[in-house]
């Protein structure tokens, strides 16, 4: 069984996230999604989420392409996650192009094109109009 992992906040879940998860799953048979916890978002990514970790987990778990959701609590957990879950492929959007090449020592690394026209930031801006 080919296992794929990806990481993200997935706040205000939108079709750009789903496009990513669909393509990530297509690279294997089992997709693990590590969702950034509220603490990690606030302390390390300076992101304030609308939905809590538990709410974001509930939403992402409902997506047909997702097989397992785990918490992302720190930047440094990726190598141990890859080892623990025997991951074959790490996938993330190309806004991170090159940032995770160090993982190539442990698994395949794939950067997928983002869905250009949508983002949580844009949604929030549009709602303020
Ligand atoms: N994404 C996308 N298209 C968009 C928006 C997001 O393909 N229009 C992808 C991102 O590239 C990422 C995933 O969806 O692969 C989740 O996006 P975010 O929730 O913004 O994740 P991010 O804050 O980039 O967290 O350790 C890695 C980080 O946790 C990644």
PDB file of C-alpha atoms and ligand atoms in Angstrom:
ATOM      1  CA  UNK A   1       0.000   0.000   0.000  1.00  0.00           C
ATOM      2  CA  UNK A   2       1.464   3.326  -1.125  1.00  0.00           C
ATOM      3  CA  UNK A   3       1.118   5.966   1.617  1.00  0.00           C
ATOM      4  CA  UNK A   4       0.995   9.702   1.005  1.00  0.00           C
ATOM      5  CA  UNK A   5       1.187  12.501   3.584  1.00  0.00           C
ATOM      6  CA  UNK A   6       0.454  16.204   3.430  1.00  0.00           C
ATOM      7  CA  UNK A   7       0.316  19.043   5.964  1.00  0.00           C
ATOM      8  CA  UNK A   8      -1.776  22.178   6.299  1.00  0.00           C
ATOM      9  CA  UNK A   9      -4.125  24.397   8.257  1.00  0.00           C
ATOM     10  CA  UNK A  10      -7.216  23.783   6.071  1.00  0.00           C
ATOM     11  CA  UNK A  11      -9.164  26.645   7.675  1.00  0.00           C
ATOM     12  CA  UNK A  12     -12.328  27.785   5.874  1.00  0.00           C
ATOM     13  CA  UNK A  13     -12.025  24.613   3.823  1.00  0.00           C
ATOM     14  CA  UNK A  14     -12.454  25.372   0.109  1.00  0.00           C
ATOM     15  CA  UNK A  15     -12.144  23.672  -3.254  1.00  0.00           C
ATOM     16  CA  UNK A  16      -8.468  24.596  -3.549  1.00  0.00           C
ATOM     17  CA  UNK A  17      -7.793  22.380  -0.536  1.00  0.00           C
ATOM     18  CA  UNK A  18      -9.970  19.620  -1.975  1.00  0.00           C
ATOM     19  CA  UNK A  19      -8.147  19.844  -5.340  1.00  0.00           C
ATOM     20  CA  UNK A  20      -4.866  19.346  -3.487  1.00  0.00           C
ATOM     21  CA  UNK A  21      -6.158  16.412  -1.455  1.00  0.00           C
ATOM     22  CA  UNK A  22      -7.666  14.740  -4.531  1.00  0.00           C
ATOM     23  CA  UNK A  23      -4.352  14.938  -6.424  1.00  0.00           C
ATOM     24  CA  UNK A  24      -2.404  13.848  -3.346  1.00  0.00           C
ATOM     25  CA  UNK A  25      -4.558  10.735  -2.988  1.00  0.00           C
ATOM     26  CA  UNK A  26      -4.110   9.944  -6.679  1.00  0.00           C
ATOM     27  CA  UNK A  27      -0.379   9.488  -5.968  1.00  0.00           C
ATOM     28  CA  UNK A  28      -1.012   6.493  -3.701  1.00  0.00           C
ATOM     29  CA  UNK A  29      -3.560   4.340  -1.913  1.00  0.00           C
ATOM     30  CA  UNK A  30      -3.700   5.915   1.549  1.00  0.00           C
ATOM     31  CA  UNK A  31      -3.648   9.633   2.368  1.00  0.00           C
ATOM     32  CA  UNK A  32      -2.634  11.002   5.749  1.00  0.00           C
ATOM     33  CA  UNK A  33      -3.380  14.669   6.421  1.00  0.00           C
ATOM     34  CA  UNK A  34      -1.547  16.409   9.266  1.00  0.00           C
ATOM     35  CA  UNK A  35      -3.665  19.381  10.302  1.00  0.00           C
ATOM     36  CA  UNK A  36      -1.977  22.260  12.119  1.00  0.00           C
ATOM     37  CA  UNK A  37      -3.221  22.538  15.695  1.00  0.00           C
ATOM     38  CA  UNK A  38      -4.541  25.861  17.010  1.00  0.00           C
ATOM     39  CA  UNK A  39      -1.370  26.325  19.074  1.00  0.00           C
ATOM     40  CA  UNK A  40       0.947  25.566  16.132  1.00  0.00           C
ATOM     41  CA  UNK A  41      -0.986  27.950  13.892  1.00  0.00           C
ATOM     42  CA  UNK A  42      -0.885  30.760  16.414  1.00  0.00           C
ATOM     43  CA  UNK A  43       2.634  30.299  17.798  1.00  0.00           C
ATOM     44  CA  UNK A  44       4.535  29.218  14.679  1.00  0.00           C
ATOM     45  CA  UNK A  45       2.488  30.274  11.654  1.00  0.00           C
ATOM     46  CA  UNK A  46       0.952  33.475  13.064  1.00  0.00           C
ATOM     47  CA  UNK A  47      -2.357  32.246  11.680  1.00  0.00           C
ATOM     48  CA  UNK A  48      -5.612  32.782  13.581  1.00  0.00           C
ATOM     49  CA  UNK A  49      -8.068  30.125  12.496  1.00  0.00           C
ATOM     50  CA  UNK A  50     -11.802  30.620  12.204  1.00  0.00           C
ATOM     51  CA  UNK A  51     -12.475  26.934  12.914  1.00  0.00           C
ATOM     52  CA  UNK A  52     -10.795  25.084  15.779  1.00  0.00           C
ATOM     53  CA  UNK A  53      -8.530  22.097  15.200  1.00  0.00           C
ATOM     54  CA  UNK A  54     -11.362  19.701  16.118  1.00  0.00           C
ATOM     55  CA  UNK A  55     -13.747  21.435  13.657  1.00  0.00           C
ATOM     56  CA  UNK A  56     -11.108  21.447  10.872  1.00  0.00           C
ATOM     57  CA  UNK A  57     -10.347  17.785  11.599  1.00  0.00           C
ATOM     58  CA  UNK A  58     -14.056  16.926  11.322  1.00  0.00           C
ATOM     59  CA  UNK A  59     -14.299  18.702   7.979  1.00  0.00           C
ATOM     60  CA  UNK A  60     -11.152  17.157   6.457  1.00  0.00           C
ATOM     61  CA  UNK A  61     -12.069  13.671   7.701  1.00  0.00           C
ATOM     62  CA  UNK A  62     -15.321  13.987   5.729  1.00  0.00           C
ATOM     63  CA  UNK A  63     -13.412  14.301   2.441  1.00  0.00           C
ATOM     64  CA  UNK A  64     -13.498  11.051   0.474  1.00  0.00           C
ATOM     65  CA  UNK A  65      -9.785  11.210  -0.424  1.00  0.00           C
ATOM     66  CA  UNK A  66      -8.617  11.366   3.209  1.00  0.00           C
ATOM     67  CA  UNK A  67      -7.859   8.181   5.149  1.00  0.00           C
ATOM     68  CA  UNK A  68      -6.331   9.523   8.353  1.00  0.00           C
ATOM     69  CA  UNK A  69      -6.005  12.901  10.068  1.00  0.00           C
ATOM     70  CA  UNK A  70      -3.226  13.544  12.585  1.00  0.00           C
ATOM     71  CA  UNK A  71      -2.229  16.787  14.379  1.00  0.00           C
ATOM     72  CA  UNK A  72       0.645  18.914  13.137  1.00  0.00           C
ATOM     73  CA  UNK A  73       2.150  20.345  16.345  1.00  0.00           C
ATOM     74  CA  UNK A  74       5.625  21.420  15.175  1.00  0.00           C
ATOM     75  CA  UNK A  75       7.606  22.036  11.996  1.00  0.00           C
ATOM     76  CA  UNK A  76      10.081  19.306  12.924  1.00  0.00           C
ATOM     77  CA  UNK A  77       7.705  16.345  13.101  1.00  0.00           C
ATOM     78  CA  UNK A  78       7.698  15.489   9.387  1.00  0.00           C
ATOM     79  CA  UNK A  79      10.656  13.083   9.391  1.00  0.00           C
ATOM     80  CA  UNK A  80       9.328  11.152  12.395  1.00  0.00           C
ATOM     81  CA  UNK A  81       5.832  11.082  10.850  1.00  0.00           C
ATOM     82  CA  UNK A  82       7.277   9.711   7.583  1.00  0.00           C
ATOM     83  CA  UNK A  83       9.131   6.995   9.516  1.00  0.00           C
ATOM     84  CA  UNK A  84       6.270   6.182  11.899  1.00  0.00           C
ATOM     85  CA  UNK A  85       3.652   5.823   9.175  1.00  0.00           C
ATOM     86  CA  UNK A  86       6.054   4.369   6.562  1.00  0.00           C
ATOM     87  CA  UNK A  87       5.139   7.128   4.124  1.00  0.00           C
ATOM     88  CA  UNK A  88       6.214   6.805   0.466  1.00  0.00           C
ATOM     89  CA  UNK A  89       5.352  10.310  -0.733  1.00  0.00           C
ATOM     90  CA  UNK A  90       5.206  13.769   0.854  1.00  0.00           C
ATOM     91  CA  UNK A  91       2.968  16.172  -1.061  1.00  0.00           C
ATOM     92  CA  UNK A  92       2.267  19.874  -0.623  1.00  0.00           C
ATOM     93  CA  UNK A  93       1.287  22.867  -2.739  1.00  0.00           C
ATOM     94  CA  UNK A  94       3.978  24.602  -4.795  1.00  0.00           C
ATOM     95  CA  UNK A  95       3.763  27.700  -2.630  1.00  0.00           C
ATOM     96  CA  UNK A  96       6.222  25.598  -0.605  1.00  0.00           C
ATOM     97  CA  UNK A  97       8.381  24.674  -3.631  1.00  0.00           C
ATOM     98  CA  UNK A  98      11.815  23.558  -2.452  1.00  0.00           C
ATOM     99  CA  UNK A  99      11.135  24.135   1.260  1.00  0.00           C
ATOM    100  CA  UNK A 100      10.826  20.431   2.060  1.00  0.00           C
ATOM    101  CA  UNK A 101      13.495  18.968  -0.252  1.00  0.00           C
ATOM    102  CA  UNK A 102      15.341  17.705   2.847  1.00  0.00           C
ATOM    103  CA  UNK A 103      12.610  15.072   3.096  1.00  0.00           C
ATOM    104  CA  UNK A 104      13.932  13.474  -0.132  1.00  0.00           C
ATOM    105  CA  UNK A 105      16.273  11.423   2.076  1.00  0.00           C
ATOM    106  CA  UNK A 106      13.185   9.703   3.508  1.00  0.00           C
ATOM    107  CA  UNK A 107      10.511   9.665   0.802  1.00  0.00           C
ATOM    108  CA  UNK A 108       9.455  11.071  -2.561  1.00  0.00           C
ATOM    109  CA  UNK A 109       8.683  14.829  -2.393  1.00  0.00           C
ATOM    110  CA  UNK A 110       6.014  16.266  -4.697  1.00  0.00           C
ATOM    111  CA  UNK A 111       4.958  19.912  -5.013  1.00  0.00           C
ATOM    112  CA  UNK A 112       1.598  20.325  -6.704  1.00  0.00           C
ATOM    113  CA  UNK A 113       0.345  23.517  -8.370  1.00  0.00           C
ATOM    114  CA  UNK A 114      -1.984  25.491  -6.112  1.00  0.00           C
ATOM    115  CA  UNK A 115      -5.503  26.366  -7.280  1.00  0.00           C
ATOM    116  CA  UNK A 116      -4.663  29.976  -8.157  1.00  0.00           C
ATOM    117  CA  UNK A 117      -7.851  31.957  -7.691  1.00  0.00           C
ATOM    118  CA  UNK A 118      -8.878  30.950  -4.194  1.00  0.00           C
ATOM    119  CA  UNK A 119      -7.416  31.281  -0.722  1.00  0.00           C
ATOM    120  CA  UNK A 120      -8.708  31.623   2.811  1.00  0.00           C
ATOM    121  CA  UNK A 121      -7.199  35.119   2.905  1.00  0.00           C
ATOM    122  CA  UNK A 122      -9.127  36.077  -0.251  1.00  0.00           C
ATOM    123  CA  UNK A 123     -12.377  34.646   1.174  1.00  0.00           C
ATOM    124  CA  UNK A 124     -11.969  36.740   4.335  1.00  0.00           C
ATOM    125  CA  UNK A 125     -11.239  39.890   2.253  1.00  0.00           C
ATOM    126  CA  UNK A 126     -14.262  39.301   0.024  1.00  0.00           C
ATOM    127  CA  UNK A 127     -16.514  38.830   3.039  1.00  0.00           C
ATOM    128  CA  UNK A 128     -15.381  42.213   4.412  1.00  0.00           C
ATOM    129  CA  UNK A 129     -16.598  44.045   1.281  1.00  0.00           C
TER     130      UNK A 129
HETATM  131  N1  LIG B   1      -3.708  24.940  -1.400  1.00  0.00           N
HETATM  132  C1  LIG B   1      -3.894  24.839  -2.769  1.00  0.00           C
HETATM  133  N2  LIG B   1      -4.594  25.797  -3.419  1.00  0.00           N
HETATM  134  C2  LIG B   1      -5.123  26.849  -2.740  1.00  0.00           C
HETATM  135  C3  LIG B   1      -4.933  26.940  -1.347  1.00  0.00           C
HETATM  136  C4  LIG B   1      -4.221  25.966  -0.683  1.00  0.00           C
HETATM  137  O1  LIG B   1      -3.418  23.881  -3.405  1.00  0.00           O
HETATM  138  N3  LIG B   1      -5.828  27.791  -3.426  1.00  0.00           N
HETATM  139  C5  LIG B   1      -2.922  23.889  -0.738  1.00  0.00           C
HETATM  140  C6  LIG B   1      -1.646  24.427  -0.083  1.00  0.00           C
HETATM  141  O2  LIG B   1      -0.606  24.550  -1.041  1.00  0.00           O
HETATM  142  C7  LIG B   1      -1.370  23.346   0.953  1.00  0.00           C
HETATM  143  C8  LIG B   1      -2.783  22.883   1.355  1.00  0.00           C
HETATM  144  O3  LIG B   1      -3.674  23.326   0.304  1.00  0.00           O
HETATM  145  O4  LIG B   1      -0.688  22.252   0.344  1.00  0.00           O
HETATM  146  C9  LIG B   1      -3.230  23.477   2.668  1.00  0.00           C
HETATM  147  O5  LIG B   1      -3.127  24.873   2.561  1.00  0.00           O
HETATM  148  P1  LIG B   1      -2.993  25.728   3.939  1.00  0.00           P
HETATM  149  O6  LIG B   1      -4.070  25.331   4.865  1.00  0.00           O
HETATM  150  O7  LIG B   1      -2.820  27.167   3.562  1.00  0.00           O
HETATM  151  O8  LIG B   1      -1.627  25.131   4.498  1.00  0.00           O
HETATM  152  P2  LIG B   1      -0.326  25.936   4.958  1.00  0.00           P
HETATM  153  O9  LIG B   1      -0.720  27.026   5.874  1.00  0.00           O
HETATM  154  O10 LIG B   1       0.447  26.240   3.744  1.00  0.00           O
HETATM  155  O11 LIG B   1       0.387  24.838   5.885  1.00  0.00           O
HETATM  156  O12 LIG B   1       4.004  22.214   7.489  1.00  0.00           O
HETATM  157  C10 LIG B   1       3.331  22.686   6.346  1.00  0.00           C
HETATM  158  C11 LIG B   1       2.250  23.682   6.696  1.00  0.00           C
HETATM  159  O13 LIG B   1       1.429  23.185   7.727  1.00  0.00           O
HETATM  160  C12 LIG B   1       1.416  24.019   5.449  1.00  0.00           C
END
